[in-house]
Amino acid sequence: MNKRNLFLLCVLGAAFILSGTSSAADIYVSTAGSDDNDGLSWDTPKATIRNATLTASSGDSIWLADGEYTGDDNRGITIDRNLTLTGQSTTGTIINCGYLSRAFHC
C-alpha cells in the first residue's frame, strides 16, 4: 500500500469514527411556541421550559426568548442532567412562579 492510499484510509477512518460522536443541541423556547414543535430553531420553538428540559440531553443548551413564563410547566422543574439555560435578556425573560414553587429543582 502506498503512502497516499494509507493517508486516505486514515482520513476516512477518522471521519467514520467522528461521525458517530454526538454534539450538544440548542433547544429554543418562546411563549408564542408550541410544545409540539421540535424546538431546534427560533422558527419552531417549544412553548414551555418543562417540555424543553424533558427533550434535552445532557450538555444541551436551552434558549428562552423574552416573555413571561407562567403555569405548572414553567415552575417546579426537576433538572437531573447537565443543561445550560439562557434567557434572551435579564429584564425581558421572566419565569413567574406565582409564589407557588421555585422554578427549578436540581
Tab-separated table of C-alpha atoms in Angstrom:
chain	number	residue	atom	x	y	z
A	1	MET	CA	0.000	0.000	0.000
A	2	ASN	CA	1.490	3.337	-0.965
A	3	LYS	CA	1.638	6.388	1.332
A	4	ARG	CA	-1.202	8.195	-0.440
A	5	ASN	CA	-3.619	5.291	-0.027
A	6	LEU	CA	-2.599	4.861	3.612
A	7	PHE	CA	-3.218	8.556	4.248
A	8	LEU	CA	-6.669	8.404	2.601
A	9	LEU	CA	-7.530	5.311	4.605
A	10	CYS	CA	-6.570	7.102	7.840
A	11	VAL	CA	-8.632	10.182	6.916
A	12	LEU	CA	-11.675	8.089	6.055
A	13	GLY	CA	-11.301	6.065	9.262
A	14	ALA	CA	-11.113	9.229	11.373
A	15	ALA	CA	-14.153	10.679	9.594
A	16	PHE	CA	-16.094	7.479	10.229
A	17	ILE	CA	-15.213	7.481	13.939
A	18	LEU	CA	-16.016	11.175	14.406
A	19	SER	CA	-19.339	10.889	12.572
A	20	GLY	CA	-20.625	8.722	15.424
A	21	THR	CA	-19.969	11.330	18.107
A	22	SER	CA	-22.850	13.486	19.187
A	23	SER	CA	-22.726	17.176	19.842
A	24	ALA	CA	-24.785	19.334	22.121
A	25	ALA	CA	-28.039	20.658	20.729
A	26	ASP	CA	-29.661	24.052	21.085
A	27	ILE	CA	-33.338	23.979	22.089
A	28	TYR	CA	-35.397	27.150	21.737
A	29	VAL	CA	-38.386	28.175	23.852
A	30	SER	CA	-40.841	31.024	23.317
A	31	THR	CA	-44.156	31.890	24.941
A	32	ALA	CA	-45.504	32.012	21.357
A	33	GLY	CA	-44.205	28.490	20.607
A	34	SER	CA	-45.816	25.060	20.782
A	35	ASP	CA	-44.647	22.005	22.706
A	36	ASP	CA	-45.489	20.007	19.561
A	37	ASN	CA	-42.599	21.805	17.818
A	38	ASP	CA	-39.119	20.271	17.765
A	39	GLY	CA	-37.580	23.389	19.357
A	40	LEU	CA	-34.498	23.194	17.151
A	41	SER	CA	-34.764	26.788	15.871
A	42	TRP	CA	-36.385	30.110	16.695
A	43	ASP	CA	-38.851	29.316	13.872
A	44	THR	CA	-40.074	26.167	15.711
A	45	PRO	CA	-39.696	26.890	19.453
A	46	LYS	CA	-41.110	24.893	22.332
A	47	ALA	CA	-43.702	26.689	24.479
A	48	THR	CA	-42.665	25.562	27.958
A	49	ILE	CA	-39.457	25.193	29.895
A	50	ARG	CA	-40.518	21.769	31.234
A	51	ASN	CA	-41.003	20.348	27.741
A	52	ALA	CA	-37.633	21.728	26.652
A	53	THR	CA	-35.837	20.202	29.651
A	54	LEU	CA	-37.521	16.838	29.071
A	55	THR	CA	-36.469	16.942	25.413
A	56	ALA	CA	-32.882	17.972	26.164
A	57	SER	CA	-29.933	15.653	26.610
A	58	SER	CA	-27.008	16.244	28.925
A	59	GLY	CA	-24.829	19.045	27.565
A	60	ASP	CA	-27.622	20.749	25.595
A	61	SER	CA	-28.410	24.465	25.800
A	62	ILE	CA	-31.932	25.820	26.221
A	63	TRP	CA	-32.522	29.352	24.967
A	64	LEU	CA	-35.518	31.269	26.392
A	65	ALA	CA	-36.979	34.102	24.317
A	66	ASP	CA	-38.109	37.224	26.116
A	67	GLY	CA	-41.547	36.746	27.625
A	68	GLU	CA	-43.252	35.793	30.878
A	69	TYR	CA	-43.213	32.046	31.518
A	70	THR	CA	-46.066	31.084	33.875
A	71	GLY	CA	-48.010	27.981	34.848
A	72	ASP	CA	-47.177	24.479	36.015
A	73	ASP	CA	-44.961	23.678	33.023
A	74	ASN	CA	-42.702	26.626	33.773
A	75	ARG	CA	-42.066	26.056	37.506
A	76	GLY	CA	-41.084	23.228	39.836
A	77	ILE	CA	-38.963	21.693	37.070
A	78	THR	CA	-36.514	18.956	38.014
A	79	ILE	CA	-33.199	19.155	36.187
A	80	ASP	CA	-31.304	15.891	36.519
A	81	ARG	CA	-28.620	16.367	33.868
A	82	ASN	CA	-26.089	18.962	32.783
A	83	LEU	CA	-28.009	21.700	30.925
A	84	THR	CA	-27.460	25.368	30.222
A	85	LEU	CA	-30.500	27.660	30.321
A	86	THR	CA	-30.070	31.178	28.990
A	87	GLY	CA	-32.627	33.970	28.815
A	88	GLN	CA	-32.671	36.377	25.905
A	89	SER	CA	-32.280	39.322	28.296
A	90	THR	CA	-32.034	39.978	32.022
A	91	THR	CA	-35.110	42.197	32.060
A	92	GLY	CA	-37.325	40.586	29.421
A	93	THR	CA	-37.085	36.875	30.230
A	94	ILE	CA	-39.277	36.284	33.294
A	95	ILE	CA	-40.025	32.962	34.982
A	96	ASN	CA	-43.066	33.773	37.116
A	97	CYS	CA	-43.644	31.042	39.683
A	98	GLY	CA	-46.676	32.802	41.093
A	99	TYR	CA	-45.305	32.438	44.649
A	100	LEU	CA	-46.268	28.760	44.453
A	101	SER	CA	-43.000	26.978	43.895
A	102	ARG	CA	-39.398	27.502	42.934
A	103	ALA	CA	-38.549	27.432	39.258
A	104	PHE	CA	-36.050	24.561	39.327
A	105	HIS	CA	-35.077	21.552	41.437
A	106	CYS	CA	-31.590	20.235	40.889
